[in-house]
Amino acid sequence: MTALAIETPWLDYVDTYIVHNSKTLSAVSGGDGIPYEERPMQYRVFAFETGFEVGYSEIFIRVESKGPMVIPIRLDEVQQAIQRDISTAYEYGLIYGLMFALAAYNFILFVKIRQNEFGLYALYLTGFVFNSLSYTGQLHTIFTPNLGPLYQDWMDISLMITYSVFGLHFARTTLKTKMYAPKLNKFVVWVASSIPIGMLIGALFNNLQISMILAFALNSSFAFLFIIMGFKAVKNNIASANLFFFASVTAASCIGISTSAVAGILPYNDFTFKAIEVGMALEGILLAILLAERFRTAQRDKIIAEENARTDELTSLNNRRGFREAIAPLWQRLRHEKKTSQLYCSTLINLSR
């Protein structure tokens, strides 16, 4: 037996015909427009198992979808297809697990120290993971298998702009662009606000095409604006800006590779399709290092500030505040010893009576 699969998950309808000696041996239909239980295989992409007669056979495939894209067709032995699917699951599990762990860690830091960049970073990573789960078909397989292609298309583009918006606000907050690049900062805020509003208007009029164009425009702008903000930060000697710039270029390059592969500009293969996840995971690690360095620096500055608040600048001796902090434990111990001594004397007097 052979497994035939079309690896693009967001296809509305797919009709496949296997013809042998001018005779149709089988006709199989699927796609997001078909209820989940009625699909040839309950799987995140269109797939089915089939056999072939001895000799020459032809396969005809008709695909219906809203947007132009490559149609990666794979014909494998069933066991080979299963092994490939298991390997893919491990790959996605590793990437998503890493990014969720980074998001959770930084969310905990945000709760504890209340610095916005940590919270925005956690939302940015979480938004990307859910967006990736959506466009790879895994999210719809679990939560929305029977809601149809229109709902899934809207969810895909909504999650796409969610992580882009959080990412832009994270970048401008972390790099403090408002201080040295106020015009760029205003433009980033405008992009992160106006395009989602435009998509909302498109949703009110049920115009998926306009909203999809706006979503891809925001997604592309997000990658370029990350690089521009990183470059501006490097020029203004912002702490850790070099690391941010390198991370943004890495992620943008990988996003460009995946987008070009889906659009048919670059050859479609496992690397080009999954480059976006790999790039975002690398960016996530680099930005986590950046935030960890910021946290370490903030803690060091806090310790130095507290030390300066306790000592005299000229003599480096404890000032009034430092003296009170130093003497407080000793004073408490003396008070405790005094109470203990009084209790001991009182007990002796009572016993003597």
Short mmCIF file of C-alpha atoms in Angstrom, two decimals:
data_model
loop_
_atom_site.label_atom_id
_atom_site.label_comp_id
_atom_site.label_asym_id
_atom_site.label_seq_id
_atom_site.Cartn_x
_atom_site.Cartn_y
_atom_site.Cartn_z
CA MET A 1 0.00 0.00 0.00
CA THR A 2 1.01 3.56 -0.74
CA ALA A 3 0.14 6.78 1.12
CA LEU A 4 -0.59 9.93 -0.86
CA ALA A 5 -0.53 13.23 1.03
CA ILE A 6 -0.75 16.93 0.17
CA GLU A 7 1.28 18.63 2.88
CA THR A 8 -0.34 22.07 2.71
CA PRO A 9 -3.00 21.96 5.46
CA TRP A 10 -5.15 25.01 4.59
CA LEU A 11 -6.84 23.70 1.42
CA ASP A 12 -10.62 24.10 1.16
CA TYR A 13 -11.40 21.16 -1.14
CA VAL A 14 -9.25 18.45 -2.74
CA ASP A 15 -10.47 15.88 -5.29
CA THR A 16 -8.12 13.05 -6.32
CA TYR A 17 -8.67 10.54 -9.14
CA ILE A 18 -6.51 7.49 -9.86
CA VAL A 19 -6.84 6.35 -13.47
CA HIS A 20 -5.50 3.10 -14.96
CA ASN A 21 -5.95 2.20 -18.62
CA SER A 22 -8.47 5.06 -19.01
CA LYS A 23 -10.54 3.65 -16.15
CA THR A 24 -11.05 5.51 -12.86
CA LEU A 25 -10.00 3.15 -10.11
CA SER A 26 -10.74 5.49 -7.19
CA ALA A 27 -12.00 8.99 -6.48
CA VAL A 28 -11.14 10.51 -3.07
CA SER A 29 -12.29 13.91 -1.76
CA GLY A 30 -11.19 15.87 1.30
CA GLY A 31 -10.06 19.26 2.54
CA ASP A 32 -11.11 21.66 5.28
CA GLY A 33 -14.59 22.01 3.73
CA ILE A 34 -15.35 18.35 4.42
CA PRO A 35 -16.55 17.34 7.93
CA TYR A 36 -13.71 15.74 9.85
CA GLU A 37 -15.31 12.31 10.17
CA GLU A 38 -15.98 12.18 6.41
CA ARG A 39 -12.39 12.83 5.33
CA PRO A 40 -10.41 9.92 3.90
CA MET A 41 -8.06 10.13 6.90
CA GLN A 42 -8.69 12.07 10.15
CA TYR A 43 -5.45 13.95 9.84
CA ARG A 44 -4.17 17.54 9.75
CA VAL A 45 -3.58 17.41 5.95
CA PHE A 46 -5.32 15.69 3.05
CA ALA A 47 -4.05 12.09 2.91
CA PHE A 48 -5.23 8.59 2.09
CA GLU A 49 -3.89 5.10 1.47
CA THR A 50 -4.25 3.47 -1.93
CA GLY A 51 -2.97 0.65 -4.09
CA PHE A 52 -2.01 0.64 -7.77
CA GLU A 53 -2.58 -1.85 -10.55
CA VAL A 54 0.41 -3.30 -12.37
CA GLY A 55 1.39 -0.98 -15.19
CA TYR A 56 1.01 2.72 -15.82
CA SER A 57 -1.41 4.75 -13.66
CA GLU A 58 -2.25 8.46 -13.64
CA ILE A 59 -3.18 10.63 -10.68
CA PHE A 60 -5.33 13.74 -11.24
CA ILE A 61 -5.68 16.23 -8.42
CA ARG A 62 -8.05 19.20 -8.25
CA VAL A 63 -7.45 21.73 -5.46
CA GLU A 64 -9.71 24.62 -4.43
CA SER A 65 -8.37 27.31 -2.08
CA LYS A 66 -8.58 31.06 -1.51
CA GLY A 67 -4.91 31.90 -1.92
CA PRO A 68 -2.25 30.88 -4.45
CA MET A 69 0.35 28.53 -3.00
CA VAL A 70 2.49 25.51 -3.80
CA ILE A 71 0.87 22.10 -3.52
CA PRO A 72 3.51 19.72 -2.10
CA ILE A 73 2.45 16.17 -3.04
CA ARG A 74 4.13 13.19 -1.38
CA LEU A 75 3.77 9.56 -2.41
CA ASP A 76 5.36 7.13 0.05
CA GLU A 77 5.11 3.59 1.27
CA VAL A 78 2.71 3.51 4.26
CA GLN A 79 5.41 2.57 6.77
CA GLN A 80 7.69 5.31 5.45
CA ALA A 81 4.87 7.85 5.74
CA ILE A 82 4.18 6.80 9.34
CA GLN A 83 7.85 7.12 10.28
CA ARG A 84 8.02 10.52 8.63
CA ASP A 85 4.95 11.66 10.56
CA ILE A 86 6.47 10.52 13.87
CA SER A 87 9.72 12.40 13.12
CA THR A 88 7.76 15.55 12.26
CA ALA A 89 5.81 15.30 15.53
CA TYR A 90 9.07 15.08 17.52
CA GLU A 91 10.49 18.10 15.66
CA TYR A 92 7.43 20.25 16.32
CA GLY A 93 7.22 19.03 19.91
CA LEU A 94 10.83 20.07 20.57
CA ILE A 95 10.38 23.53 19.05
CA TYR A 96 7.00 24.24 20.67
CA GLY A 97 8.12 22.87 24.04
CA LEU A 98 11.18 25.12 24.03
CA MET A 99 9.17 28.21 23.12
CA PHE A 100 6.41 27.51 25.65
CA ALA A 101 9.07 27.02 28.36
CA LEU A 102 10.68 30.37 27.51
CA ALA A 103 7.26 32.05 27.47
CA ALA A 104 6.31 30.59 30.87
CA TYR A 105 9.65 31.57 32.45
CA ASN A 106 9.38 35.16 31.25
CA PHE A 107 5.73 35.41 32.28
CA ILE A 108 6.73 34.40 35.82
CA LEU A 109 9.45 37.09 35.77
CA PHE A 110 6.87 39.63 34.61
CA VAL A 111 4.53 38.70 37.47
CA LYS A 112 7.36 39.06 39.98
CA ILE A 113 9.11 42.22 38.78
CA ARG A 114 6.35 43.90 36.70
CA GLN A 115 8.54 44.93 33.74
CA ASN A 116 6.45 45.08 30.57
CA GLU A 117 9.06 43.66 28.18
CA PHE A 118 8.98 40.29 29.96
CA GLY A 119 5.19 40.05 29.70
CA LEU A 120 5.16 41.17 26.05
CA TYR A 121 7.89 38.66 25.22
CA ALA A 122 5.84 35.85 26.78
CA LEU A 123 2.77 36.89 24.76
CA TYR A 124 4.87 37.18 21.59
CA LEU A 125 6.22 33.63 21.89
CA THR A 126 2.85 32.17 22.89
CA GLY A 127 1.15 33.94 19.97
CA PHE A 128 3.69 32.57 17.51
CA VAL A 129 3.29 28.99 18.77
CA PHE A 130 -0.50 29.15 18.40
CA ASN A 131 -0.11 30.73 14.96
CA SER A 132 2.25 27.92 13.92
CA LEU A 133 -0.14 25.29 15.31
CA SER A 134 -2.88 26.91 13.23
CA TYR A 135 -1.16 27.11 9.84
CA THR A 136 0.31 23.60 10.18
CA GLY A 137 -3.25 22.32 10.73
CA GLN A 138 -2.63 20.90 14.20
CA LEU A 139 -4.80 23.41 16.07
CA HIS A 140 -7.80 22.83 13.77
CA THR A 141 -7.45 19.06 14.03
CA ILE A 142 -7.93 19.29 17.79
CA PHE A 143 -10.32 22.22 18.32
CA THR A 144 -12.10 23.17 15.09
CA PRO A 145 -12.22 20.14 12.77
CA ASN A 146 -15.81 20.69 11.65
CA LEU A 147 -16.16 24.47 11.53
CA GLY A 148 -15.18 24.75 7.87
CA PRO A 149 -12.49 26.56 5.85
CA LEU A 150 -13.87 30.08 6.34
CA TYR A 151 -13.55 29.90 10.11
CA GLN A 152 -10.09 28.35 9.84
CA ASP A 153 -8.91 31.03 7.39
CA TRP A 154 -10.04 33.78 9.76
CA MET A 155 -8.36 32.06 12.70
CA ASP A 156 -5.11 31.69 10.74
CA ILE A 157 -4.82 35.38 9.87
CA SER A 158 -6.04 36.51 13.32
CA LEU A 159 -3.32 34.50 15.07
CA MET A 160 -0.80 35.74 12.50
CA ILE A 161 -1.36 39.39 13.44
CA THR A 162 -1.60 38.62 17.17
CA TYR A 163 2.01 37.52 17.52
CA SER A 164 3.15 40.30 15.14
CA VAL A 165 1.45 43.00 17.26
CA PHE A 166 2.86 41.66 20.53
CA GLY A 167 6.29 41.32 18.89
CA LEU A 168 6.34 44.95 17.70
CA HIS A 169 5.35 46.27 21.13
CA PHE A 170 7.93 44.02 22.77
CA ALA A 171 10.68 45.35 20.47
CA ARG A 172 9.91 49.04 20.94
CA THR A 173 9.54 48.61 24.73
CA THR A 174 12.74 46.59 25.12
CA LEU A 175 14.80 48.88 22.89
CA LYS A 176 13.18 52.05 24.31
CA THR A 177 12.75 53.51 20.80
CA LYS A 178 10.61 56.35 22.16
CA MET A 179 13.75 57.98 23.65
CA TYR A 180 15.96 58.18 20.55
CA ALA A 181 13.64 57.40 17.61
CA PRO A 182 10.23 58.94 18.41
CA LYS A 183 9.08 58.97 14.76
CA LEU A 184 9.93 55.31 14.31
CA ASN A 185 8.20 54.51 17.59
CA LYS A 186 5.02 56.31 16.46
CA PHE A 187 5.12 54.51 13.11
CA VAL A 188 5.42 51.11 14.84
CA VAL A 189 2.45 51.94 17.07
CA TRP A 190 0.48 53.07 13.99
CA VAL A 191 1.26 49.86 12.08
CA ALA A 192 0.41 47.68 15.10
CA SER A 193 -2.93 49.49 15.51
CA SER A 194 -4.21 50.48 12.05
CA ILE A 195 -3.78 47.12 10.28
CA PRO A 196 -5.72 45.12 12.92
CA ILE A 197 -8.46 47.79 12.78
CA GLY A 198 -8.53 47.43 8.99
CA MET A 199 -8.82 43.65 9.35
CA LEU A 200 -11.65 44.09 11.83
CA ILE A 201 -13.51 46.25 9.30
CA GLY A 202 -12.88 43.54 6.69
CA ALA A 203 -14.33 40.97 9.09
CA LEU A 204 -17.46 43.09 9.63
CA PHE A 205 -18.03 43.07 5.85
CA ASN A 206 -16.93 39.40 5.61
CA ASN A 207 -14.15 40.35 3.16
CA LEU A 208 -11.53 37.67 3.72
CA GLN A 209 -9.35 38.74 0.77
CA ILE A 210 -8.74 42.29 2.08
CA SER A 211 -8.14 41.06 5.62
CA MET A 212 -5.73 38.39 4.36
CA ILE A 213 -3.73 41.00 2.40
CA LEU A 214 -3.56 43.22 5.49
CA ALA A 215 -2.47 40.27 7.66
CA PHE A 216 0.39 39.38 5.31
CA ALA A 217 1.32 43.09 5.09
CA LEU A 218 1.57 43.29 8.89
CA ASN A 219 3.51 40.03 9.04
CA SER A 220 6.03 41.33 6.48
CA SER A 221 6.24 44.76 8.13
CA PHE A 222 6.85 43.09 11.48
CA ALA A 223 10.01 41.38 10.21
CA PHE A 224 11.40 44.52 8.56
CA LEU A 225 10.54 46.78 11.51
CA PHE A 226 12.34 44.40 13.88
CA ILE A 227 15.50 44.83 11.81
CA ILE A 228 15.11 48.62 11.55
CA MET A 229 14.53 49.01 15.30
CA GLY A 230 17.51 46.77 16.03
CA PHE A 231 19.72 48.80 13.67
CA LYS A 232 18.60 52.10 15.25
CA ALA A 233 19.29 50.70 18.72
CA VAL A 234 22.81 49.62 17.69
CA LYS A 235 23.53 53.13 16.35
CA ASN A 236 22.38 54.65 19.64
CA ASN A 237 24.44 52.22 21.77
CA ILE A 238 21.45 50.67 23.52
CA ALA A 239 22.39 47.78 25.81
CA SER A 240 22.25 44.35 24.08
CA ALA A 241 21.18 45.96 20.78
CA ASN A 242 23.72 43.93 18.80
CA LEU A 243 22.16 40.70 20.05
CA PHE A 244 18.66 41.94 19.23
CA PHE A 245 19.73 42.98 15.71
CA PHE A 246 21.33 39.59 15.04
CA ALA A 247 18.23 37.78 16.34
CA SER A 248 15.88 39.90 14.20
CA VAL A 249 17.92 39.33 11.02
CA THR A 250 17.99 35.58 11.70
CA ALA A 251 14.22 35.39 12.22
CA ALA A 252 13.45 37.63 9.23
CA SER A 253 15.64 35.52 6.96
CA CYS A 254 13.88 32.32 8.03
CA ILE A 255 10.43 33.91 7.67
CA GLY A 256 11.41 35.01 4.17
CA ILE A 257 12.55 31.48 3.28
CA SER A 258 9.29 29.87 4.45
CA THR A 259 7.10 32.52 2.83
CA SER A 260 8.98 32.18 -0.47
CA ALA A 261 8.66 28.39 -0.34
CA VAL A 262 4.90 28.52 0.24
CA ALA A 263 4.56 31.11 -2.56
CA GLY A 264 6.55 28.89 -4.94
CA ILE A 265 9.53 31.25 -5.28
CA LEU A 266 11.96 28.87 -3.55
CA PRO A 267 11.93 25.05 -3.78
CA TYR A 268 9.54 23.53 -1.26
CA ASN A 269 11.10 20.97 1.10
CA ASP A 270 11.23 20.12 4.80
CA PHE A 271 13.82 22.79 5.56
CA THR A 272 12.27 25.68 3.61
CA PHE A 273 8.77 25.01 5.00
CA LYS A 274 9.93 24.66 8.63
CA ALA A 275 12.55 27.42 8.45
CA ILE A 276 10.16 29.88 10.11
CA GLU A 277 9.83 27.70 13.22
CA VAL A 278 13.58 27.12 13.40
CA GLY A 279 14.29 30.84 12.92
CA MET A 280 11.76 31.90 15.53
CA ALA A 281 13.11 29.34 18.00
CA LEU A 282 16.64 30.69 17.52
CA GLU A 283 15.36 34.23 17.86
CA GLY A 284 13.45 33.21 20.99
CA ILE A 285 16.62 31.82 22.59
CA LEU A 286 18.67 34.92 21.69
CA LEU A 287 16.00 37.30 22.98
CA ALA A 288 15.70 35.25 26.16
CA ILE A 289 19.45 35.68 26.66
CA LEU A 290 18.99 39.42 26.07
CA LEU A 291 16.22 39.64 28.69
CA ALA A 292 18.23 37.51 31.13
CA GLU A 293 21.13 39.94 30.75
CA ARG A 294 18.73 42.85 31.31
CA PHE A 295 17.38 41.15 34.44
CA ARG A 296 20.91 40.47 35.74
CA THR A 297 21.91 44.08 35.06
CA ALA A 298 18.77 45.39 36.80
CA GLN A 299 19.46 43.22 39.86
CA ARG A 300 23.10 44.39 39.96
CA ASP A 301 22.04 48.04 39.66
CA LYS A 302 19.50 47.51 42.43
CA ILE A 303 22.19 46.10 44.75
CA ILE A 304 24.53 49.02 43.93
CA ALA A 305 21.73 51.55 44.51
CA GLU A 306 20.85 49.98 47.87
CA GLU A 307 24.52 50.00 48.87
CA ASN A 308 24.86 53.67 47.89
CA ALA A 309 21.75 54.50 49.91
CA ARG A 310 23.35 52.99 53.03
CA THR A 311 26.81 54.58 52.85
CA ASP A 312 28.31 58.05 52.89
CA GLU A 313 29.71 58.98 49.48
CA LEU A 314 32.86 60.64 50.89
CA THR A 315 33.88 58.24 53.67
CA SER A 316 32.15 55.03 52.52
CA LEU A 317 30.97 54.61 56.14
CA ASN A 318 27.41 53.70 57.03
CA ASN A 319 25.07 56.68 57.11
CA ARG A 320 22.03 56.90 59.40
CA ARG A 321 20.02 54.46 57.26
CA GLY A 322 22.93 52.02 56.99
CA PHE A 323 23.56 52.22 60.73
CA ARG A 324 19.91 51.47 61.51
CA GLU A 325 19.86 48.48 59.12
CA ALA A 326 23.11 47.13 60.59
CA ILE A 327 22.05 47.57 64.21
CA ALA A 328 18.49 46.24 63.78
CA PRO A 329 19.37 42.49 64.07
CA LEU A 330 21.65 43.16 67.06
CA TRP A 331 18.96 45.23 68.77
CA GLN A 332 16.36 42.51 68.25
CA ARG A 333 18.73 39.90 69.68
CA LEU A 334 19.47 42.04 72.75
CA ARG A 335 15.76 42.58 73.33
CA HIS A 336 15.14 38.86 73.05
CA GLU A 337 18.00 38.07 75.46
CA LYS A 338 16.70 40.68 77.90
CA LYS A 339 13.23 39.11 77.87
CA THR A 340 14.74 35.66 78.30
CA SER A 341 16.86 36.89 81.22
CA GLN A 342 13.84 38.54 82.90
CA LEU A 343 11.81 35.34 82.48
CA TYR A 344 14.66 33.27 83.98
CA CYS A 345 14.95 35.57 87.03
CA SER A 346 11.20 35.53 87.54
CA THR A 347 11.16 31.72 87.47
CA LEU A 348 13.96 31.53 90.09
CA ILE A 349 12.09 33.90 92.42
CA ASN A 350 8.91 31.84 92.12
CA LEU A 351 10.77 28.63 92.85
CA SER A 352 12.47 30.13 95.88
CA ARG A 353 9.07 30.87 97.39
#
